Short mmCIF file of C-alpha atoms in Angstrom, two decimals:
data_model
loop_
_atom_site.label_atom_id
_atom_site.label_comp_id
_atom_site.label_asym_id
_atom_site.label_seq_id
_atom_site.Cartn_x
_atom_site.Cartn_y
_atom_site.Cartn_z
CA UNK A 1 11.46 11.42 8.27
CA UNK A 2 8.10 9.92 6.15
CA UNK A 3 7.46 13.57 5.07
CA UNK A 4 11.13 13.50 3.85
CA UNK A 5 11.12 10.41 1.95
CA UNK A 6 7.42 11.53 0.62
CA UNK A 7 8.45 14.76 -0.64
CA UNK A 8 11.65 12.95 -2.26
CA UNK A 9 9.67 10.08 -3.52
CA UNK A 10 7.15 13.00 -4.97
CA UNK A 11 10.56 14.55 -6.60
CA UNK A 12 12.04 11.52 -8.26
CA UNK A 13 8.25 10.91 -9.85
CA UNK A 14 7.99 14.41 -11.28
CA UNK A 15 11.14 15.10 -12.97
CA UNK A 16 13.69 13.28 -15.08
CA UNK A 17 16.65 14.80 -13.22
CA UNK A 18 17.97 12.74 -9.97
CA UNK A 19 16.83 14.66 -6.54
CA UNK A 20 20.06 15.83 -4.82
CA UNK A 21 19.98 13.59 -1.38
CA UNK A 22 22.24 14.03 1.51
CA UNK A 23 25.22 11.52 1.49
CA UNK A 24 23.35 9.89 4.96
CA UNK A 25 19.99 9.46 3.35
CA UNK A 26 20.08 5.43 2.99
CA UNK A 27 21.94 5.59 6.67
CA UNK A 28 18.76 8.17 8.20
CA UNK A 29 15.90 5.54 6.61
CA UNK A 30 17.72 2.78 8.00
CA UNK A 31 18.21 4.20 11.59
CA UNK A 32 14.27 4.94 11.51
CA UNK A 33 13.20 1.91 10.26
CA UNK A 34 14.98 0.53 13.61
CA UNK A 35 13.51 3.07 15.88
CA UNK A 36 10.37 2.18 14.56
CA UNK A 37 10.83 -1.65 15.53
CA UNK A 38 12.45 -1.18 18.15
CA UNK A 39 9.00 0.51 19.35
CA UNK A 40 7.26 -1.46 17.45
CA UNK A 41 8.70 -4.50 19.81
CA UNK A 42 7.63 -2.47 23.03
CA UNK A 43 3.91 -2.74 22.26
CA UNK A 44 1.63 -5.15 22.35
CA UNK A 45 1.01 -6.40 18.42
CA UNK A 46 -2.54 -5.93 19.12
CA UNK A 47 -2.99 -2.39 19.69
CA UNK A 48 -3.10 -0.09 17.18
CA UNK A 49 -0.14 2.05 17.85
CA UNK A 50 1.62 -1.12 16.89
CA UNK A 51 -0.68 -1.96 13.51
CA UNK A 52 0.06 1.83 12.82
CA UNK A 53 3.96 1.50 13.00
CA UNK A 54 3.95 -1.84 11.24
CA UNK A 55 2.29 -0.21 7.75
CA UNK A 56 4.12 3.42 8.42
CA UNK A 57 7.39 0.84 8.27
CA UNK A 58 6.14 -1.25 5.12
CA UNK A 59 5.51 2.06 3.56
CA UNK A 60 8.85 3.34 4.28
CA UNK A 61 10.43 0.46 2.98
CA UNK A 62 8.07 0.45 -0.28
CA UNK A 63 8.98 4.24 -1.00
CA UNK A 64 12.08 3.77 -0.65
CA UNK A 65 13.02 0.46 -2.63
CA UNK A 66 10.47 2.72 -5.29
CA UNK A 67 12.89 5.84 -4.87
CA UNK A 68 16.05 3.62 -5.66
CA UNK A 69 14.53 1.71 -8.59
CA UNK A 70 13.19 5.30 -10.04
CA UNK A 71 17.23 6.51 -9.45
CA UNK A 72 18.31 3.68 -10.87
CA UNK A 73 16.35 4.35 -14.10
CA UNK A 74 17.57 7.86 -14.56
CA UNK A 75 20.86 6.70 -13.88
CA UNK A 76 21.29 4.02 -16.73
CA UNK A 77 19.71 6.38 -19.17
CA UNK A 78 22.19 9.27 -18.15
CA UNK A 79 25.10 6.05 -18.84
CA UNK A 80 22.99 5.79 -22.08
CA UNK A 81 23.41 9.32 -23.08
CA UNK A 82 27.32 9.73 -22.00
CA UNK A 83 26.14 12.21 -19.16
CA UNK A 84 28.60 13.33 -16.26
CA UNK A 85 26.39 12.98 -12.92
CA UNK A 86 27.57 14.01 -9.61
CA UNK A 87 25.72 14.22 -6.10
CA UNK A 88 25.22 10.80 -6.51
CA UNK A 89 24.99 8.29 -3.14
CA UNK A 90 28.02 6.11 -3.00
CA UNK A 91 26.63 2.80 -3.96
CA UNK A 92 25.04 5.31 -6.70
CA UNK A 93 28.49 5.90 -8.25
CA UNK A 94 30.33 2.74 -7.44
CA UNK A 95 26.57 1.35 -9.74
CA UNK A 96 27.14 4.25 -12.16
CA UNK A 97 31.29 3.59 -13.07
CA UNK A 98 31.02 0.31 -13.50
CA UNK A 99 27.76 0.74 -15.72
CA UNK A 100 29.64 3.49 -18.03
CA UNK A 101 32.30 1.47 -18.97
CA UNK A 102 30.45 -1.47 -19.63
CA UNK A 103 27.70 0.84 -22.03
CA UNK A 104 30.95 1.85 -24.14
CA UNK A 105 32.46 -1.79 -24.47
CA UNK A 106 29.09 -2.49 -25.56
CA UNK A 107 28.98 0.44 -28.11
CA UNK A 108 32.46 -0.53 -29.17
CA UNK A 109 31.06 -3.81 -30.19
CA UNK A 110 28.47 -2.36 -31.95
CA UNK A 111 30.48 0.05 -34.11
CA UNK A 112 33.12 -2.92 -34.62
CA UNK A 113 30.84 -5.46 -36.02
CA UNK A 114 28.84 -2.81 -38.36
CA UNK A 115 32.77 -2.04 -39.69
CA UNK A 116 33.19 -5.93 -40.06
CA UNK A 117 35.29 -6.39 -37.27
CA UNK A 118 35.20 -8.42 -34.14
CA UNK A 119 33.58 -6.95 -31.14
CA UNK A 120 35.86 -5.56 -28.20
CA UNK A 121 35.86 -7.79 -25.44
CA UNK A 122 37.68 -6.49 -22.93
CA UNK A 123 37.23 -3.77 -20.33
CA UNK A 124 41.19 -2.07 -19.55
CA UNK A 125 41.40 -1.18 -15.86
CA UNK A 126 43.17 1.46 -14.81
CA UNK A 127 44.81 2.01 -11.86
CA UNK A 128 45.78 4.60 -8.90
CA UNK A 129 47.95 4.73 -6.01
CA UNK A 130 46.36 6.44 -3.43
CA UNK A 131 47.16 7.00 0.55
CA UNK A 132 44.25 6.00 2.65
CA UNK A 133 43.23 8.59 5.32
CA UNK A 134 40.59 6.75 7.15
CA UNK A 135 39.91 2.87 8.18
CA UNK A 136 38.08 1.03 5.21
CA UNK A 137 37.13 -2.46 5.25
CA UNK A 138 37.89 -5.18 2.80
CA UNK A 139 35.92 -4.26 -1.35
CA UNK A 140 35.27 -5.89 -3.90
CA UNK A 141 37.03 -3.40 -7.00
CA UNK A 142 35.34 -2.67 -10.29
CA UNK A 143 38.00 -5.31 -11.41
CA UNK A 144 36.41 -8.23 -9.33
CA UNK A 145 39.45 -8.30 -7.01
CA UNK A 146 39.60 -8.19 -2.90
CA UNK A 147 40.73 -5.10 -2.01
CA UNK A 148 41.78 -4.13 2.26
CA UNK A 149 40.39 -4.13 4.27
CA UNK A 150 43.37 -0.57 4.74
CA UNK A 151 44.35 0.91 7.90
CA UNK A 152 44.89 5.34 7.89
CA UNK A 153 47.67 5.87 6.25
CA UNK A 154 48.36 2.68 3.98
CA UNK A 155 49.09 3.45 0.86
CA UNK A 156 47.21 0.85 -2.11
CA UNK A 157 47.39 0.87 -6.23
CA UNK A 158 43.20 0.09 -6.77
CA UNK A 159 40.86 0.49 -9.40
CA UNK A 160 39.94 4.26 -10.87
CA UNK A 161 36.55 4.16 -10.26
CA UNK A 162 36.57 3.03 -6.61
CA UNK A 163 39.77 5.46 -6.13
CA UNK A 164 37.51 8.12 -7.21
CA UNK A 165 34.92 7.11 -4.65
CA UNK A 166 37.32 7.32 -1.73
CA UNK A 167 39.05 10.26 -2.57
CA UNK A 168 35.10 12.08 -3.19
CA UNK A 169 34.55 10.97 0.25
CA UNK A 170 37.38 12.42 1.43
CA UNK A 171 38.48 8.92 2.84
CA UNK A 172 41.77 9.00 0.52
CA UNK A 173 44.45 10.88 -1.31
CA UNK A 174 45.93 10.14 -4.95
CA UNK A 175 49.36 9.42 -4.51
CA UNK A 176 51.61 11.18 -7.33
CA UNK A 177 54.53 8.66 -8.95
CA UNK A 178 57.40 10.50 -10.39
#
């Protein structure tokens, strides 16, 4: 796993495109970060096995809060630019489609006042029904609202850009109105 996250860290340095990770990346660092303490915890704190796990964790945890802030970069200059991005983690695109639409309002403003109007001050939320396939616990939407937590099955009208999260995931299903 510290090769991995080197070799990724190394990646999001070198280019100005996001590395593709696998959806359990955050989930994989976390789960060895605890395997490390848990060992860690076995030892005595003298011994060097232990000193050795301590920095290998503190390095983990600085490569990868460097590898998110690196991401997170990239990402607000791809909102900048208008780009589509996909194979993004999911707190990657719930961050990413509530930055877009919050870059336009703010480019809407911009273009009102140089036309001597007012700026725009309000985001519009739209809405979808969808069906949910999975347990999910209770969200907070894009809109600021409470959300669940839903049960397999439920059917809920929420937000488009967490709707388009769970139905990615593969955790929901837009539900048609005729």
């Amino acid at each position: 796993m510290y090769g991995d996250l080197l070799e990724i860290w190394k990646n999001e340095l070198k280019t100005n495109e996001l590395t593709k990770l696998p959806k359990d990346f955050v989930q994989k660092v976390a789960e060895y970060l605890k395997e490390i303490d848990k060992e860690s915890k076995m030892l005595d704190k003298k011994t060097v096995k232990a000193s050795l796990l301590n920095i290998e964790a503190l390095n983990i945890k600085r490569m990868l809060n460097e590898i998110m802030r690196i991401r997170r970069h990239k990402l607000i200059k791809k909102a900048l630019r208008g780009e589509k991005i996909s194979e993004l983690l999911s707190f990657e695109e719930e961050f990413y489609s509530k930055l877009a639409p919050l870059l336009e309002l703010h480019q809407e403003s911009v273009r009102n006042v140089l036309m001597g109007r007012g700026a725009a001050t309000k985001i519009e939320h739209k809405y979808f029904v969808l069906r949910f396939l999975a347990e999910i616990p209770e969200i907070i939407g894009s809109d600021m609202k409470v959300y669940g937590p839903f049960k397999a099955e439920d059917v809920a009208v929420l937000p488009v850009e967490n709707a388009k999260i769970f139905v990615k995931q593969g955790l929901a299903v837009s539900v048609e109105i005729c």
